[in-house]
Amino acid sequence: MKNKTLPLFLFIYSFILIVSCASIQEKINKTTKTGDTYWKQENSINFLVVGDWGRYGEFHQKDVAHQMGLEATKNHSSFILSMGDNFYPDGVISTTDPQWNKSFEDIYANYSLNIPWFTAFGNHDYRGSIQAQLDYSKISRRWRTTERYYSFEKTIPNSSEKALFVFIDSNPFDETLSRKSHSDLTSQNKEAQLEWLEKTLSTSTARWKIVIGHHPLYTTGVRRDKMLDVRKAFLPIFEKHKVNAYLAGHEHDLQHQKPEGFTHYFVSGAGSEIRPVTKDEQQTKFAISDHGFLSMQLEKDKLNVQVINFEGKQLYQTTISR
């Protein structure tokens, strides 16, 4: 005689399994846990911010990349912003330069990091060929940078509001850089870029405006008193057009500075080598010399920022409201 209870058991077991999996998937789709904080995925644009990283995996670059992969998986990050100095010490010379594999492709190999990379350019990139980095976009599906300065907009989920991301090339404005050792730096038209920036910010109706560049305007790192030329060029524009946040690298540390004015200033230049950092009682919200990156979640009315180090520890968290 056939066992009539077996089909019933299998039906009940399958039903329970399907319901459980659906419940788990719903939680994964809606929330992500970092520390004790849950972020609602359906309401935010999630992305990572890293700078000053290309060192053949050395100086904890591999460890930072590993943690970025874990964070991108948990947080369903949709793109990565690079703050420049992508390849040390002298950039790349072509699209077949060995550093593309040894400092980028083989290091950021986690599946979750195969998402668009939008990058600024740093002074070390200018020691090589900027054109080679632009041309690599024709080879790599995730390397999306095709201009020295550019912008794009993203729609914030569950809203009609936009977020504007603007990349500037801050190198021509740094008067401390040697024009002889940094290729084609003198041929860059500073005035044309400033006019473009003014137009881009003034014509945008985006609710959030985020600017990305290599050089920080405010820093308590080793270049604390050397960014005045860059600040002089861009600060009035940021304040005039109410830029919500400026993201930079150059300083090999992790910072959040909030001087007087509208804009918040973040430094994420600890993708590999780190250097000392101090604090300013008047403006420093956070500053640390540690290897790591930023994880950001942008919603309609707030920007959540987390600082995560190479061991996966959340060192700092803040929220900017709009």
CSV table of C-alpha atoms in Angstrom, one decimal:
chain,number,residue,atom,x,y,z
A,1,MET,CA,0.0,0.0,0.0
A,2,LYS,CA,1.3,3.4,-0.9
A,3,ASN,CA,2.1,5.9,1.8
A,4,LYS,CA,-0.7,8.6,1.4
A,5,THR,CA,0.9,10.9,4.1
A,6,LEU,CA,4.1,11.5,2.1
A,7,PRO,CA,2.6,13.7,-0.6
A,8,LEU,CA,0.8,15.8,2.0
A,9,PHE,CA,4.0,16.2,4.0
A,10,LEU,CA,5.9,17.3,0.9
A,11,PHE,CA,3.2,19.8,0.0
A,12,ILE,CA,3.2,21.3,3.5
A,13,TYR,CA,7.0,21.4,3.6
A,14,SER,CA,7.2,23.1,0.2
A,15,PHE,CA,4.6,25.7,1.2
A,16,ILE,CA,6.5,26.6,4.4
A,17,LEU,CA,9.8,26.8,2.5
A,18,ILE,CA,8.3,29.1,-0.2
A,19,VAL,CA,6.8,31.4,2.4
A,20,SER,CA,10.0,31.5,4.4
A,21,CYS,CA,12.1,32.3,1.3
A,22,ALA,CA,9.7,35.0,0.2
A,23,SER,CA,9.8,36.6,3.7
A,24,ILE,CA,13.6,36.5,3.8
A,25,GLN,CA,13.9,38.0,0.2
A,26,GLU,CA,11.5,40.8,1.1
A,27,LYS,CA,13.7,41.7,4.1
A,28,ILE,CA,16.8,41.6,2.0
A,29,ASN,CA,15.2,43.8,-0.7
A,30,LYS,CA,13.9,46.4,1.8
A,31,THR,CA,16.6,46.6,4.5
A,32,THR,CA,20.3,46.3,5.0
A,33,LYS,CA,22.1,46.1,8.2
A,34,THR,CA,25.3,48.0,9.0
A,35,GLY,CA,26.1,48.0,12.7
A,36,ASP,CA,22.7,48.5,14.3
A,37,THR,CA,21.2,50.7,11.5
A,38,TYR,CA,18.8,49.5,8.8
A,39,TRP,CA,18.5,51.4,5.6
A,40,LYS,CA,15.4,51.1,3.4
A,41,GLN,CA,16.6,50.1,0.0
A,42,GLU,CA,13.5,51.1,-1.9
A,43,ASN,CA,13.9,54.8,-0.9
A,44,SER,CA,17.6,55.5,-1.5
A,45,ILE,CA,20.4,55.7,-4.0
A,46,ASN,CA,23.3,53.7,-2.4
A,47,PHE,CA,26.9,54.2,-3.4
A,48,LEU,CA,30.5,54.0,-2.2
A,49,VAL,CA,33.2,56.6,-2.1
A,50,VAL,CA,36.9,55.7,-2.2
A,51,GLY,CA,40.1,57.6,-3.2
A,52,ASP,CA,43.8,57.4,-3.5
A,53,TRP,CA,43.9,53.6,-4.0
A,54,GLY,CA,46.0,52.2,-6.9
A,55,ARG,CA,49.0,50.6,-5.2
A,56,TYR,CA,49.1,47.0,-6.6
A,57,GLY,CA,47.0,45.9,-3.6
A,58,GLU,CA,49.6,47.1,-1.0
A,59,PHE,CA,49.0,49.4,2.0
A,60,HIS,CA,45.8,47.5,2.9
A,61,GLN,CA,44.3,48.3,-0.6
A,62,LYS,CA,43.1,44.6,-0.8
A,63,ASP,CA,41.6,44.8,2.6
A,64,VAL,CA,39.7,48.0,1.8
A,65,ALA,CA,38.5,46.4,-1.5
A,66,HIS,CA,37.3,43.3,0.4
A,67,GLN,CA,35.2,45.4,2.8
A,68,MET,CA,33.9,47.5,-0.1
A,69,GLY,CA,32.7,44.3,-1.7
A,70,LEU,CA,30.9,43.2,1.5
A,71,GLU,CA,29.3,46.6,2.0
A,72,ALA,CA,28.2,46.8,-1.6
A,73,THR,CA,26.6,43.3,-1.3
A,74,LYS,CA,24.7,44.2,1.9
A,75,ASN,CA,23.8,47.7,0.8
A,76,HIS,CA,23.0,46.9,-2.9
A,77,SER,CA,25.3,49.8,-4.0
A,78,SER,CA,24.6,50.9,-7.5
A,79,PHE,CA,27.8,52.8,-8.3
A,80,ILE,CA,31.2,53.8,-6.9
A,81,LEU,CA,32.7,57.3,-6.8
A,82,SER,CA,36.5,57.5,-7.0
A,83,MET,CA,38.2,60.6,-5.7
A,84,GLY,CA,41.3,60.4,-8.0
A,85,ASP,CA,44.9,59.3,-7.7
A,86,ASN,CA,43.7,56.1,-9.1
A,87,PHE,CA,47.2,54.8,-9.9
A,88,TYR,CA,50.5,55.4,-8.1
A,89,PRO,CA,53.0,56.7,-8.4
A,90,ASP,CA,52.7,58.0,-12.0
A,91,GLY,CA,49.3,57.1,-13.4
A,92,VAL,CA,49.0,54.8,-16.4
A,93,ILE,CA,50.6,55.3,-19.8
A,94,SER,CA,48.0,53.4,-21.9
A,95,THR,CA,44.9,51.2,-21.8
A,96,THR,CA,47.1,48.2,-21.6
A,97,ASP,CA,49.3,49.4,-18.7
A,98,PRO,CA,49.8,46.5,-16.2
A,99,GLN,CA,48.3,48.6,-13.5
A,100,TRP,CA,44.8,48.2,-14.9
A,101,ASN,CA,44.9,44.6,-13.8
A,102,LYS,CA,47.3,44.8,-10.8
A,103,SER,CA,45.8,47.8,-9.1
A,104,PHE,CA,42.2,47.7,-10.3
A,105,GLU,CA,40.6,44.7,-12.0
A,106,ASP,CA,42.3,42.1,-9.8
A,107,ILE,CA,41.8,44.0,-6.6
A,108,TYR,CA,38.2,45.1,-6.9
A,109,ALA,CA,37.1,41.7,-8.1
A,110,ASN,CA,34.1,41.1,-5.8
A,111,TYR,CA,31.0,40.6,-8.0
A,112,SER,CA,29.2,43.4,-6.2
A,113,LEU,CA,31.9,45.9,-7.3
A,114,ASN,CA,31.2,45.2,-11.0
A,115,ILE,CA,29.1,48.3,-11.1
A,116,PRO,CA,29.7,51.7,-12.7
A,117,TRP,CA,32.9,53.5,-11.4
A,118,PHE,CA,32.8,57.3,-11.9
A,119,THR,CA,36.1,58.9,-11.2
A,120,ALA,CA,37.8,62.2,-10.7
A,121,PHE,CA,41.5,62.6,-11.5
A,122,GLY,CA,44.3,63.4,-9.1
A,123,ASN,CA,47.8,64.8,-9.3
A,124,HIS,CA,49.4,61.3,-9.6
A,125,ASP,CA,47.1,60.5,-12.5
A,126,TYR,CA,48.4,63.6,-14.2
A,127,ARG,CA,51.9,62.2,-14.1
A,128,GLY,CA,50.7,59.7,-16.6
A,129,SER,CA,48.2,59.8,-19.4
A,130,ILE,CA,44.7,61.1,-18.5
A,131,GLN,CA,43.7,60.2,-22.0
A,132,ALA,CA,44.5,56.6,-21.3
A,133,GLN,CA,42.1,56.6,-18.4
A,134,LEU,CA,39.4,58.2,-20.5
A,135,ASP,CA,39.9,55.7,-23.2
A,136,TYR,CA,39.7,52.7,-20.8
A,137,SER,CA,35.9,53.4,-20.7
A,138,LYS,CA,35.9,51.9,-24.2
A,139,ILE,CA,37.3,48.7,-22.9
A,140,SER,CA,35.7,48.3,-19.4
A,141,ARG,CA,32.0,48.3,-18.9
A,142,ARG,CA,32.3,49.5,-15.3
A,143,TRP,CA,34.9,52.3,-15.9
A,144,ARG,CA,32.5,55.1,-17.0
A,145,THR,CA,34.6,58.2,-17.0
A,146,THR,CA,34.9,59.8,-20.5
A,147,GLU,CA,35.7,63.5,-19.6
A,148,ARG,CA,37.9,65.3,-17.2
A,149,TYR,CA,34.9,67.1,-15.8
A,150,TYR,CA,31.3,66.0,-16.2
A,151,SER,CA,28.0,65.5,-14.5
A,152,PHE,CA,25.1,63.1,-14.3
A,153,GLU,CA,21.7,62.9,-12.6
A,154,LYS,CA,20.0,60.1,-10.7
A,155,THR,CA,16.3,59.8,-9.8
A,156,ILE,CA,15.8,59.2,-6.0
A,157,PRO,CA,13.6,56.0,-5.7
A,158,ASN,CA,10.0,56.5,-4.8
A,159,SER,CA,10.1,60.2,-5.6
A,160,SER,CA,10.3,62.5,-8.6
A,161,GLU,CA,13.3,64.3,-7.1
A,162,LYS,CA,16.8,64.2,-8.7
A,163,ALA,CA,20.3,64.1,-7.4
A,164,LEU,CA,23.0,65.8,-9.4
A,165,PHE,CA,26.6,64.5,-9.2
A,166,VAL,CA,29.2,66.9,-10.6
A,167,PHE,CA,32.8,65.9,-11.2
A,168,ILE,CA,35.4,68.7,-11.4
A,169,ASP,CA,39.1,68.6,-12.3
A,170,SER,CA,40.7,70.4,-9.4
A,171,ASN,CA,44.3,69.8,-10.6
A,172,PRO,CA,44.7,73.0,-12.8
A,173,PHE,CA,43.7,75.1,-9.7
A,174,ASP,CA,46.5,73.7,-7.5
A,175,GLU,CA,49.4,76.1,-7.9
A,176,THR,CA,51.7,73.9,-5.8
A,177,LEU,CA,51.8,71.3,-8.6
A,178,SER,CA,54.8,71.3,-10.9
A,179,ARG,CA,53.7,72.0,-14.4
A,180,LYS,CA,56.7,70.1,-15.8
A,181,SER,CA,56.1,66.8,-14.1
A,182,HIS,CA,52.3,66.6,-14.6
A,183,SER,CA,51.4,65.9,-18.2
A,184,ASP,CA,49.2,68.4,-20.1
A,185,LEU,CA,48.3,70.3,-17.0
A,186,THR,CA,49.0,73.7,-18.4
A,187,SER,CA,46.8,73.1,-21.4
A,188,GLN,CA,43.7,72.9,-19.3
A,189,ASN,CA,41.4,75.9,-19.4
A,190,LYS,CA,40.4,76.8,-15.9
A,191,GLU,CA,38.0,79.6,-16.9
A,192,ALA,CA,36.1,77.3,-19.2
A,193,GLN,CA,35.7,74.7,-16.5
A,194,LEU,CA,34.4,77.3,-14.0
A,195,GLU,CA,31.9,78.6,-16.6
A,196,TRP,CA,30.8,75.0,-17.2
A,197,LEU,CA,30.4,74.4,-13.4
A,198,GLU,CA,28.4,77.6,-12.9
A,199,LYS,CA,26.0,76.6,-15.8
A,200,THR,CA,25.7,73.0,-14.6
A,201,LEU,CA,24.8,74.0,-11.1
A,202,SER,CA,22.6,76.9,-12.0
A,203,THR,CA,20.5,75.1,-14.6
A,204,SER,CA,19.9,72.0,-12.5
A,205,THR,CA,16.6,71.5,-10.7
A,206,ALA,CA,18.0,68.6,-8.7
A,207,ARG,CA,17.0,68.5,-5.0
A,208,TRP,CA,20.5,67.3,-4.1
A,209,LYS,CA,23.8,68.7,-5.5
A,210,ILE,CA,26.9,66.7,-4.8
A,211,VAL,CA,30.3,67.8,-6.2
A,212,ILE,CA,33.3,65.4,-6.5
A,213,GLY,CA,36.9,66.4,-7.0
A,214,HIS,CA,40.4,65.3,-5.9
A,215,HIS,CA,41.5,68.3,-3.9
A,216,PRO,CA,39.7,69.1,-0.6
A,217,LEU,CA,38.6,72.7,0.1
A,218,TYR,CA,38.9,72.1,3.8
A,219,THR,CA,41.2,69.6,5.5
A,220,THR,CA,43.0,69.0,8.8
A,221,GLY,CA,45.4,66.6,7.1
A,222,VAL,CA,49.0,67.2,6.1
A,223,ARG,CA,47.9,69.7,3.5
A,224,ARG,CA,45.9,71.8,5.9
A,225,ASP,CA,47.3,75.2,4.7
A,226,LYS,CA,47.9,74.3,1.1
A,227,MET,CA,44.5,74.2,-0.5
A,228,LEU,CA,43.8,77.9,-0.5
A,229,ASP,CA,44.0,78.3,-4.3
A,230,VAL,CA,41.5,75.5,-4.8
A,231,ARG,CA,39.2,76.9,-2.1
A,232,LYS,CA,39.3,80.4,-3.6
A,233,ALA,CA,38.2,79.1,-7.0
A,234,PHE,CA,35.3,76.8,-5.9
A,235,LEU,CA,34.0,78.0,-2.6
A,236,PRO,CA,32.0,81.0,-3.9
A,237,ILE,CA,30.3,78.7,-6.5
A,238,PHE,CA,29.5,76.0,-4.0
A,239,GLU,CA,27.9,78.5,-1.6
A,240,LYS,CA,26.1,80.4,-4.4
A,241,HIS,CA,24.4,77.3,-5.7
A,242,LYS,CA,24.0,75.5,-2.4
A,243,VAL,CA,26.0,72.4,-3.0
A,244,ASN,CA,25.0,70.0,-0.3
A,245,ALA,CA,28.3,68.0,-0.1
A,246,TYR,CA,31.7,68.1,-1.6
A,247,LEU,CA,33.6,64.8,-1.8
A,248,ALA,CA,37.4,64.8,-2.2
A,249,GLY,CA,40.6,62.7,-1.7
A,250,HIS,CA,44.2,63.9,-1.9
A,251,GLU,CA,44.6,63.7,1.9
A,252,HIS,CA,45.2,60.0,2.8
A,253,ASP,CA,42.6,59.9,5.6
A,254,LEU,CA,38.9,60.0,6.3
A,255,GLN,CA,37.3,63.3,7.3
A,256,HIS,CA,34.0,65.2,7.7
A,257,GLN,CA,34.5,69.0,7.9
A,258,LYS,CA,31.7,71.5,8.3
A,259,PRO,CA,33.0,75.1,8.3
A,260,GLU,CA,30.6,78.1,8.2
A,261,GLY,CA,28.4,78.0,5.2
A,262,PHE,CA,26.0,75.6,3.4
A,263,THR,CA,28.3,72.8,2.2
A,264,HIS,CA,29.5,69.7,4.1
A,265,TYR,CA,33.0,68.6,3.1
A,266,PHE,CA,34.1,64.9,3.2
A,267,VAL,CA,37.5,63.4,2.5
A,268,SER,CA,37.8,59.8,1.4
A,269,GLY,CA,41.4,59.4,0.5
A,270,ALA,CA,42.3,56.3,2.5
A,271,GLY,CA,41.9,53.6,-0.2
A,272,SER,CA,45.5,52.5,0.5
A,273,GLU,CA,48.3,54.5,2.1
A,274,ILE,CA,47.4,56.7,5.1
A,275,ARG,CA,48.9,59.8,6.6
A,276,PRO,CA,48.5,61.8,9.9
A,277,VAL,CA,45.4,63.9,10.5
A,278,THR,CA,44.5,66.5,13.1
A,279,LYS,CA,41.3,68.2,14.1
A,280,ASP,CA,39.9,71.8,14.1
A,281,GLU,CA,37.5,72.5,17.0
A,282,GLN,CA,35.6,75.0,14.8
A,283,GLN,CA,34.8,72.7,11.9
A,284,THR,CA,35.9,69.1,12.3
A,285,LYS,CA,33.0,66.6,12.8
A,286,PHE,CA,35.3,63.6,12.3
A,287,ALA,CA,38.9,62.9,11.2
A,288,ILE,CA,40.9,59.8,11.4
A,289,SER,CA,44.1,58.3,10.0
A,290,ASP,CA,42.8,54.8,9.0
A,291,HIS,CA,42.4,52.8,5.8
A,292,GLY,CA,38.8,52.8,4.6
A,293,PHE,CA,36.0,54.3,2.5
A,294,LEU,CA,32.6,56.0,2.8
A,295,SER,CA,29.2,54.3,2.2
A,296,MET,CA,26.4,56.7,1.4
A,297,GLN,CA,22.6,56.3,1.2
A,298,LEU,CA,20.8,59.3,-0.4
A,299,GLU,CA,17.1,59.6,0.2
A,300,LYS,CA,14.7,62.4,-0.8
A,301,ASP,CA,15.2,64.3,2.5
A,302,LYS,CA,18.5,63.0,3.9
A,303,LEU,CA,21.9,61.8,3.1
A,304,ASN,CA,23.3,59.1,5.4
A,305,VAL,CA,27.0,58.8,5.5
A,306,GLN,CA,29.0,55.9,7.1
A,307,VAL,CA,32.8,55.7,7.4
A,308,ILE,CA,34.0,52.1,7.3
A,309,ASN,CA,37.6,50.9,7.8
A,310,PHE,CA,39.6,48.1,6.3
A,311,GLU,CA,38.5,45.7,9.0
A,312,GLY,CA,34.8,46.4,8.4
A,313,LYS,CA,34.3,48.6,11.5
A,314,GLN,CA,31.9,51.5,11.3
A,315,LEU,CA,34.0,54.4,12.6
A,316,TYR,CA,31.5,57.2,12.1
A,317,GLN,CA,27.9,57.9,11.0
A,318,THR,CA,26.1,61.1,10.3
A,319,THR,CA,22.9,62.2,8.5
A,320,ILE,CA,22.5,65.4,6.5
A,321,SER,CA,18.9,66.6,6.3
A,322,ARG,CA,17.5,68.5,3.4
